[in-house]
GROMACS .gro file of N, CA and C in nm:
model
  255
    1UNK      N    1   0.084  -0.118   0.000
    1UNK     CA    2   0.000   0.000   0.000
    1UNK      C    3   0.089   0.124   0.000
    2UNK      N    4   0.064   0.214  -0.093
    2UNK     CA    5   0.144   0.336  -0.103
    2UNK      C    6   0.068   0.453  -0.042
    3UNK      N    7   0.141   0.553   0.004
    3UNK     CA    8   0.076   0.671   0.061
    3UNK      C    9  -0.003   0.746  -0.047
    4UNK      N   10  -0.105   0.814  -0.007
    4UNK     CA   11  -0.185   0.896  -0.099
    4UNK      C   12  -0.118   1.033  -0.108
    5UNK      N   13  -0.016   1.041  -0.197
    5UNK     CA   14   0.062   1.164  -0.209
    5UNK      C   15  -0.024   1.283  -0.250
    6UNK      N   16  -0.121   1.257  -0.334
    6UNK     CA   17  -0.208   1.367  -0.378
    6UNK      C   18  -0.278   1.431  -0.259
    7UNK      N   19  -0.333   1.351  -0.171
    7UNK     CA   20  -0.403   1.405  -0.054
    7UNK      C   21  -0.305   1.473   0.041
    8UNK      N   22  -0.189   1.415   0.059
    8UNK     CA   23  -0.088   1.475   0.147
    8UNK      C   24  -0.050   1.614   0.097
    9UNK      N   25  -0.019   1.624  -0.032
    9UNK     CA   26   0.020   1.754  -0.087
    9UNK      C   27  -0.097   1.851  -0.093
   10UNK      N   28  -0.218   1.802  -0.116
   10UNK     CA   29  -0.335   1.890  -0.112
   10UNK      C   30  -0.347   1.956   0.026
   11UNK      N   31  -0.333   1.876   0.130
   11UNK     CA   32  -0.340   1.930   0.266
   11UNK      C   33  -0.229   2.032   0.291
   12UNK      N   34  -0.107   2.000   0.248
   12UNK     CA   35   0.005   2.092   0.267
   12UNK      C   36  -0.020   2.223   0.192
   13UNK      N   37  -0.062   2.211   0.068
   13UNK     CA   38  -0.085   2.332  -0.013
   13UNK      C   39  -0.196   2.418   0.045
   14UNK      N   40  -0.305   2.358   0.088
   14UNK     CA   41  -0.416   2.436   0.142
   14UNK      C   42  -0.382   2.501   0.276
   15UNK      N   43  -0.306   2.430   0.360
   15UNK     CA   44  -0.277   2.481   0.493
   15UNK      C   45  -0.155   2.573   0.498
   16UNK      N   46  -0.049   2.537   0.426
   16UNK     CA   47   0.077   2.610   0.438
   16UNK      C   48   0.107   2.703   0.321
   17UNK      N   49   0.065   2.666   0.201
   17UNK     CA   50   0.099   2.742   0.081
   17UNK      C   51  -0.023   2.767  -0.007
   18UNK      N   52  -0.126   2.835   0.044
   18UNK     CA   53  -0.246   2.857  -0.039
   18UNK      C   54  -0.217   2.937  -0.167
   19UNK      N   55  -0.113   3.020  -0.165
   19UNK     CA   56  -0.080   3.099  -0.284
   19UNK      C   57  -0.029   3.010  -0.397
   20UNK      N   58   0.034   2.898  -0.363
   20UNK     CA   59   0.086   2.807  -0.465
   20UNK      C   60  -0.025   2.722  -0.526
   21UNK      N   61  -0.136   2.708  -0.457
   21UNK     CA   62  -0.249   2.631  -0.509
   21UNK      C   63  -0.304   2.695  -0.636
   22UNK      N   64  -0.286   2.825  -0.652
   22UNK     CA   65  -0.334   2.895  -0.772
   22UNK      C   66  -0.250   2.864  -0.895
   23UNK      N   67  -0.130   2.812  -0.876
   23UNK     CA   68  -0.039   2.780  -0.987
   23UNK      C   69  -0.092   2.658  -1.063
   24UNK      N   70  -0.122   2.676  -1.188
   24UNK     CA   71  -0.181   2.570  -1.271
   24UNK      C   72  -0.082   2.455  -1.291
   25UNK      N   73   0.048   2.484  -1.294
   25UNK     CA   74   0.149   2.380  -1.310
   25UNK      C   75   0.146   2.284  -1.191
   26UNK      N   76   0.136   2.340  -1.073
   26UNK     CA   77   0.130   2.257  -0.952
   26UNK      C   78   0.002   2.174  -0.952
   27UNK      N   79  -0.109   2.233  -0.988
   27UNK     CA   80  -0.235   2.159  -0.992
   27UNK      C   81  -0.231   2.044  -1.091
   28UNK      N   82  -0.171   2.067  -1.208
   28UNK     CA   83  -0.164   1.962  -1.310
   28UNK      C   84  -0.072   1.848  -1.269
   29UNK      N   85   0.041   1.883  -1.208
   29UNK     CA   86   0.137   1.779  -1.170
   29UNK      C   87   0.093   1.700  -1.048
   30UNK      N   88  -0.001   1.752  -0.975
   30UNK     CA   89  -0.051   1.682  -0.858
   30UNK      C   90  -0.115   1.549  -0.896
   31UNK      N   91  -0.168   1.541  -1.016
   31UNK     CA   92  -0.233   1.418  -1.062
   31UNK      C   93  -0.134   1.315  -1.118
   32UNK      N   94  -0.006   1.352  -1.128
   32UNK     CA   95   0.093   1.262  -1.189
   32UNK      C   96   0.192   1.207  -1.088
   33UNK      N   97   0.154   1.197  -0.962
   33UNK     CA   98   0.245   1.147  -0.859
   33UNK      C   99   0.235   0.996  -0.851
   34UNK      N  100   0.303   0.927  -0.944
   34UNK     CA  101   0.292   0.782  -0.954
   34UNK      C  102   0.414   0.708  -0.901
   35UNK      N  103   0.530   0.774  -0.898
   35UNK     CA  104   0.652   0.707  -0.854
   35UNK      C  105   0.727   0.798  -0.756
   36UNK      N  106   0.828   0.742  -0.695
   36UNK     CA  107   0.909   0.819  -0.601
   36UNK      C  108   0.977   0.937  -0.670
   37UNK      N  109   1.020   0.919  -0.795
   37UNK     CA  110   1.082   1.030  -0.868
   37UNK      C  111   0.983   1.141  -0.894
   38UNK      N  112   0.859   1.106  -0.926
   38UNK     CA  113   0.755   1.207  -0.946
   38UNK      C  114   0.733   1.288  -0.819
   39UNK      N  115   0.733   1.221  -0.705
   39UNK     CA  116   0.713   1.288  -0.577
   39UNK      C  117   0.830   1.381  -0.547
   40UNK      N  118   0.953   1.335  -0.574
   40UNK     CA  119   1.070   1.419  -0.550
   40UNK      C  120   1.068   1.545  -0.637
   41UNK      N  121   1.032   1.529  -0.764
   41UNK     CA  122   1.023   1.644  -0.854
   41UNK      C  123   0.915   1.742  -0.808
   42UNK      N  124   0.800   1.687  -0.768
   42UNK     CA  125   0.691   1.772  -0.721
   42UNK      C  126   0.730   1.843  -0.592
   43UNK      N  127   0.800   1.773  -0.505
   43UNK     CA  128   0.845   1.832  -0.380
   43UNK      C  129   0.935   1.953  -0.407
   44UNK      N  130   1.024   1.942  -0.505
   44UNK     CA  131   1.111   2.055  -0.542
   44UNK      C  132   1.029   2.169  -0.599
   45UNK      N  133   0.924   2.136  -0.673
   45UNK     CA  134   0.838   2.239  -0.731
   45UNK      C  135   0.766   2.317  -0.622
   46UNK      N  136   0.718   2.248  -0.520
   46UNK     CA  137   0.643   2.313  -0.412
   46UNK      C  138   0.736   2.386  -0.315
   47UNK      N  139   0.841   2.318  -0.269
   47UNK     CA  140   0.926   2.372  -0.164
   47UNK      C  141   1.053   2.437  -0.214
   48UNK      N  142   1.086   2.421  -0.342
   48UNK     CA  143   1.210   2.476  -0.395
   48UNK      C  144   1.325   2.381  -0.375
   49UNK      N  145   1.443   2.424  -0.415
   49UNK     CA  146   1.563   2.341  -0.400
   49UNK      C  147   1.602   2.332  -0.254
   50UNK      N  148   1.629   2.211  -0.206
   50UNK     CA  149   1.670   2.197  -0.067
   50UNK      C  150   1.814   2.242  -0.046
   51UNK      N  151   1.848   2.272   0.077
   51UNK     CA  152   1.986   2.304   0.110
   51UNK      C  153   2.070   2.179   0.086
   52UNK      N  154   2.197   2.198   0.050
   52UNK     CA  155   2.284   2.085   0.021
   52UNK      C  156   2.296   1.992   0.141
   53UNK      N  157   2.318   2.047   0.260
   53UNK     CA  158   2.339   1.962   0.377
   53UNK      C  159   2.213   1.884   0.410
   54UNK      N  160   2.099   1.945   0.394
   54UNK     CA  161   1.975   1.875   0.421
   54UNK      C  162   1.952   1.766   0.317
   55UNK      N  163   1.978   1.796   0.192
   55UNK     CA  164   1.961   1.699   0.084
   55UNK      C  165   2.054   1.580   0.106
   56UNK      N  166   2.177   1.606   0.142
   56UNK     CA  167   2.274   1.498   0.161
   56UNK      C  168   2.232   1.406   0.275
   57UNK      N  169   2.193   1.462   0.386
   57UNK     CA  170   2.159   1.379   0.501
   57UNK      C  171   2.028   1.303   0.481
   58UNK      N  172   1.933   1.361   0.412
   58UNK     CA  173   1.805   1.293   0.393
   58UNK      C  174   1.812   1.190   0.281
   59UNK      N  175   1.909   1.202   0.192
   59UNK     CA  176   1.918   1.111   0.078
   59UNK      C  177   1.956   0.970   0.124
   60UNK      N  178   2.025   0.957   0.234
   60UNK     CA  179   2.064   0.825   0.283
   60UNK      C  180   1.943   0.742   0.323
   61UNK      N  181   1.835   0.806   0.362
   61UNK     CA  182   1.719   0.735   0.413
   61UNK      C  183   1.609   0.715   0.309
   62UNK      N  184   1.635   0.753   0.186
   62UNK     CA  185   1.533   0.742   0.083
   62UNK      C  186   1.518   0.599   0.035
   63UNK      N  187   1.396   0.567  -0.003
   63UNK     CA  188   1.372   0.440  -0.069
   63UNK      C  189   1.294   0.469  -0.197
   64UNK      N  190   1.315   0.387  -0.298
   64UNK     CA  191   1.253   0.409  -0.427
   64UNK      C  192   1.173   0.286  -0.467
   65UNK      N  193   1.070   0.310  -0.547
   65UNK     CA  194   0.993   0.198  -0.600
   65UNK      C  195   1.066   0.141  -0.723
   66UNK      N  196   1.021   0.028  -0.769
   66UNK     CA  197   1.089  -0.041  -0.879
   66UNK      C  198   1.094   0.044  -1.006
   67UNK      N  199   0.986   0.112  -1.037
   67UNK     CA  200   0.982   0.196  -1.158
   67UNK      C  201   1.087   0.306  -1.152
   68UNK      N  202   1.102   0.368  -1.035
   68UNK     CA  203   1.200   0.475  -1.019
   68UNK      C  204   1.343   0.422  -1.031
   69UNK      N  205   1.369   0.307  -0.973
   69UNK     CA  206   1.502   0.247  -0.981
   69UNK      C  207   1.537   0.216  -1.127
   70UNK      N  208   1.441   0.163  -1.201
   70UNK     CA  209   1.466   0.132  -1.342
   70UNK      C  210   1.494   0.259  -1.422
   71UNK      N  211   1.422   0.369  -1.392
   71UNK     CA  212   1.447   0.496  -1.460
   71UNK      C  213   1.587   0.547  -1.429
   72UNK      N  214   1.628   0.536  -1.303
   72UNK     CA  215   1.762   0.581  -1.262
   72UNK      C  216   1.869   0.499  -1.333
   73UNK      N  217   1.853   0.368  -1.333
   73UNK     CA  218   1.952   0.281  -1.398
   73UNK      C  219   1.958   0.306  -1.549
   74UNK      N  220   1.844   0.329  -1.611
   74UNK     CA  221   1.841   0.357  -1.754
   74UNK      C  222   1.913   0.488  -1.783
   75UNK      N  223   1.891   0.589  -1.700
   75UNK     CA  224   1.959   0.718  -1.717
   75UNK      C  225   2.110   0.702  -1.697
   76UNK      N  226   2.151   0.624  -1.596
   76UNK     CA  227   2.293   0.602  -1.572
   76UNK      C  228   2.358   0.532  -1.691
   77UNK      N  229   2.288   0.434  -1.746
   77UNK     CA  230   2.343   0.362  -1.861
   77UNK      C  231   2.355   0.454  -1.982
   78UNK      N  232   2.251   0.536  -2.004
   78UNK     CA  233   2.248   0.627  -2.118
   78UNK      C  234   2.359   0.731  -2.109
   79UNK      N  235   2.389   0.778  -1.989
   79UNK     CA  236   2.487   0.884  -1.971
   79UNK      C  237   2.622   0.832  -1.923
   80UNK      N  238   2.640   0.701  -1.926
   80UNK     CA  239   2.765   0.636  -1.885
   80UNK      C  240   2.804   0.671  -1.741
   81UNK      N  241   2.707   0.676  -1.654
   81UNK     CA  242   2.733   0.705  -1.514
   81UNK      C  243   2.735   0.580  -1.428
   82UNK      N  244   2.711   0.466  -1.487
   82UNK     CA  245   2.705   0.342  -1.411
   82UNK      C  246   2.842   0.305  -1.357
   83UNK      N  247   2.844   0.243  -1.239
   83UNK     CA  248   2.970   0.200  -1.179
   83UNK      C  249   3.028   0.085  -1.258
   84UNK      N  250   2.942  -0.011  -1.294
   84UNK     CA  251   2.986  -0.126  -1.371
   84UNK      C  252   2.945  -0.108  -1.516
   85UNK      N  253   3.038  -0.128  -1.604
   85UNK     CA  254   3.008  -0.109  -1.746
   85UNK      C  255   3.011  -0.238  -1.821
   0.00000   0.00000   0.00000
């Protein structure tokens, strides 16, 4: 069972950032939160770029779904960023 990201972000937007709710881009992307990467991109859209130290420390605790891992691996292979070639 996955969290209902749409409802979580709706609550955040209505309570903390009502001015951002008027942004049509945010409203449209709210319906496309299907993978962990989608949530991370949306999070940056709502809250902006995180501080480097905060990003580094929180990245160790992240978990990704299978679709997101496959996208990351495909991107690494395409850009020759993979550790094993």
